């Protein structure tokens, strides 16, 4: 018996946050100590060893990149082309 995670942002964590998900979460967080470029640095919650330890047998992984129009307060990319390129980097990470 195993658990399924139906929404996991693995590639975004790897590419945008520059996290090596082959490391334990504690190692990822230690490496991020003192970094301030993103609000949750040092608070990673998932990695491949952790998924195995938690008996997660299937992951429906996602790709995330949002285009935001001028004046939009949401975080995102300033052109559709940039957002698309970000998803392509995430896709390449999965393959």
PDB file of C-alpha atoms in Angstrom:
ATOM      1  CA  UNK A   1       0.000   0.000   0.000  1.00  0.00           C
ATOM      2  CA  UNK A   2       1.289   3.485  -0.843  1.00  0.00           C
ATOM      3  CA  UNK A   3       0.085   7.075  -0.919  1.00  0.00           C
ATOM      4  CA  UNK A   4      -0.530   9.197  -4.021  1.00  0.00           C
ATOM      5  CA  UNK A   5       0.319  12.904  -4.088  1.00  0.00           C
ATOM      6  CA  UNK A   6      -1.834  14.455  -6.820  1.00  0.00           C
ATOM      7  CA  UNK A   7      -0.252  17.934  -6.904  1.00  0.00           C
ATOM      8  CA  UNK A   8       3.448  18.381  -6.301  1.00  0.00           C
ATOM      9  CA  UNK A   9       5.617  21.226  -7.614  1.00  0.00           C
ATOM     10  CA  UNK A  10       8.862  19.271  -7.894  1.00  0.00           C
ATOM     11  CA  UNK A  11      10.306  20.932 -10.995  1.00  0.00           C
ATOM     12  CA  UNK A  12       9.468  24.450  -9.804  1.00  0.00           C
ATOM     13  CA  UNK A  13      11.296  23.754  -6.536  1.00  0.00           C
ATOM     14  CA  UNK A  14      14.259  22.388  -8.459  1.00  0.00           C
ATOM     15  CA  UNK A  15      14.484  25.083 -11.136  1.00  0.00           C
ATOM     16  CA  UNK A  16      13.153  28.307  -9.625  1.00  0.00           C
ATOM     17  CA  UNK A  17      14.359  27.689  -6.076  1.00  0.00           C
ATOM     18  CA  UNK A  18      17.541  25.880  -7.216  1.00  0.00           C
ATOM     19  CA  UNK A  19      16.952  22.915  -4.908  1.00  0.00           C
ATOM     20  CA  UNK A  20      18.598  19.521  -5.425  1.00  0.00           C
ATOM     21  CA  UNK A  21      15.691  17.252  -4.554  1.00  0.00           C
ATOM     22  CA  UNK A  22      17.992  14.225  -4.334  1.00  0.00           C
ATOM     23  CA  UNK A  23      19.139  15.635  -0.973  1.00  0.00           C
ATOM     24  CA  UNK A  24      17.331  15.226   2.339  1.00  0.00           C
ATOM     25  CA  UNK A  25      15.095  18.155   3.267  1.00  0.00           C
ATOM     26  CA  UNK A  26      17.407  18.944   6.186  1.00  0.00           C
ATOM     27  CA  UNK A  27      20.354  19.262   3.774  1.00  0.00           C
ATOM     28  CA  UNK A  28      18.347  21.518   1.446  1.00  0.00           C
ATOM     29  CA  UNK A  29      17.324  23.755   4.343  1.00  0.00           C
ATOM     30  CA  UNK A  30      20.870  23.892   5.710  1.00  0.00           C
ATOM     31  CA  UNK A  31      22.192  24.997   2.322  1.00  0.00           C
ATOM     32  CA  UNK A  32      19.571  27.773   2.193  1.00  0.00           C
ATOM     33  CA  UNK A  33      20.430  29.180   5.634  1.00  0.00           C
ATOM     34  CA  UNK A  34      20.899  32.923   5.403  1.00  0.00           C
ATOM     35  CA  UNK A  35      19.431  33.243   1.888  1.00  0.00           C
ATOM     36  CA  UNK A  36      16.785  35.948   1.558  1.00  0.00           C
ATOM     37  CA  UNK A  37      15.924  35.943  -2.163  1.00  0.00           C
ATOM     38  CA  UNK A  38      12.665  34.062  -1.554  1.00  0.00           C
ATOM     39  CA  UNK A  39      10.376  34.350   1.484  1.00  0.00           C
ATOM     40  CA  UNK A  40      10.452  30.666   2.492  1.00  0.00           C
ATOM     41  CA  UNK A  41      14.169  29.953   2.145  1.00  0.00           C
ATOM     42  CA  UNK A  42      15.293  27.298   4.581  1.00  0.00           C
ATOM     43  CA  UNK A  43      11.770  25.872   4.867  1.00  0.00           C
ATOM     44  CA  UNK A  44      11.744  23.172   2.158  1.00  0.00           C
ATOM     45  CA  UNK A  45       9.251  20.399   2.878  1.00  0.00           C
ATOM     46  CA  UNK A  46       9.784  17.794   0.156  1.00  0.00           C
ATOM     47  CA  UNK A  47      12.573  15.826  -1.500  1.00  0.00           C
ATOM     48  CA  UNK A  48      12.933  12.413  -3.091  1.00  0.00           C
ATOM     49  CA  UNK A  49      14.312  10.761   0.064  1.00  0.00           C
ATOM     50  CA  UNK A  50      11.381  12.204   2.032  1.00  0.00           C
ATOM     51  CA  UNK A  51       8.864  10.949  -0.512  1.00  0.00           C
ATOM     52  CA  UNK A  52      10.368   7.460  -0.283  1.00  0.00           C
ATOM     53  CA  UNK A  53      10.406   7.600   3.515  1.00  0.00           C
ATOM     54  CA  UNK A  54       6.736   8.663   3.500  1.00  0.00           C
ATOM     55  CA  UNK A  55       5.854   5.763   1.177  1.00  0.00           C
ATOM     56  CA  UNK A  56       4.623   8.095  -1.580  1.00  0.00           C
ATOM     57  CA  UNK A  57       4.341   5.689  -4.498  1.00  0.00           C
ATOM     58  CA  UNK A  58       2.920   7.963  -7.181  1.00  0.00           C
ATOM     59  CA  UNK A  59       3.269  11.695  -7.756  1.00  0.00           C
ATOM     60  CA  UNK A  60       1.266  13.770 -10.209  1.00  0.00           C
ATOM     61  CA  UNK A  61       3.888  16.422 -10.768  1.00  0.00           C
ATOM     62  CA  UNK A  62       3.120  19.913 -12.007  1.00  0.00           C
ATOM     63  CA  UNK A  63       4.670  22.692 -14.023  1.00  0.00           C
ATOM     64  CA  UNK A  64       4.083  26.235 -12.847  1.00  0.00           C
ATOM     65  CA  UNK A  65       4.753  29.528 -14.587  1.00  0.00           C
ATOM     66  CA  UNK A  66       2.275  32.371 -14.669  1.00  0.00           C
ATOM     67  CA  UNK A  67       2.208  35.357 -17.004  1.00  0.00           C
ATOM     68  CA  UNK A  68       1.150  38.500 -15.158  1.00  0.00           C
ATOM     69  CA  UNK A  69      -0.014  41.618 -16.944  1.00  0.00           C
ATOM     70  CA  UNK A  70       1.359  45.022 -15.928  1.00  0.00           C
ATOM     71  CA  UNK A  71      -0.220  46.188 -12.690  1.00  0.00           C
ATOM     72  CA  UNK A  72      -1.044  42.644 -11.519  1.00  0.00           C
ATOM     73  CA  UNK A  73       0.247  42.102  -7.973  1.00  0.00           C
ATOM     74  CA  UNK A  74       0.588  38.314  -8.306  1.00  0.00           C
ATOM     75  CA  UNK A  75       4.083  36.905  -8.726  1.00  0.00           C
ATOM     76  CA  UNK A  76       4.850  35.734 -12.235  1.00  0.00           C
ATOM     77  CA  UNK A  77       6.616  36.329 -15.515  1.00  0.00           C
ATOM     78  CA  UNK A  78       6.334  39.582 -17.459  1.00  0.00           C
ATOM     79  CA  UNK A  79       5.643  37.978 -20.838  1.00  0.00           C
ATOM     80  CA  UNK A  80       3.895  34.839 -22.046  1.00  0.00           C
ATOM     81  CA  UNK A  81       7.144  33.824 -23.744  1.00  0.00           C
ATOM     82  CA  UNK A  82       9.052  33.947 -20.454  1.00  0.00           C
ATOM     83  CA  UNK A  83       6.370  31.893 -18.717  1.00  0.00           C
ATOM     84  CA  UNK A  84       6.441  29.317 -21.518  1.00  0.00           C
ATOM     85  CA  UNK A  85      10.252  29.122 -21.366  1.00  0.00           C
ATOM     86  CA  UNK A  86      10.077  28.528 -17.613  1.00  0.00           C
ATOM     87  CA  UNK A  87       7.690  25.606 -18.131  1.00  0.00           C
ATOM     88  CA  UNK A  88      10.048  24.170 -20.744  1.00  0.00           C
ATOM     89  CA  UNK A  89      12.925  24.249 -18.243  1.00  0.00           C
ATOM     90  CA  UNK A  90      10.692  22.468 -15.740  1.00  0.00           C
ATOM     91  CA  UNK A  91       9.695  19.892 -18.353  1.00  0.00           C
ATOM     92  CA  UNK A  92      13.350  19.282 -19.233  1.00  0.00           C
ATOM     93  CA  UNK A  93      14.084  18.704 -15.543  1.00  0.00           C
ATOM     94  CA  UNK A  94      11.488  15.889 -15.454  1.00  0.00           C
ATOM     95  CA  UNK A  95      13.012  14.103 -18.458  1.00  0.00           C
TER      96      UNK A  95
END
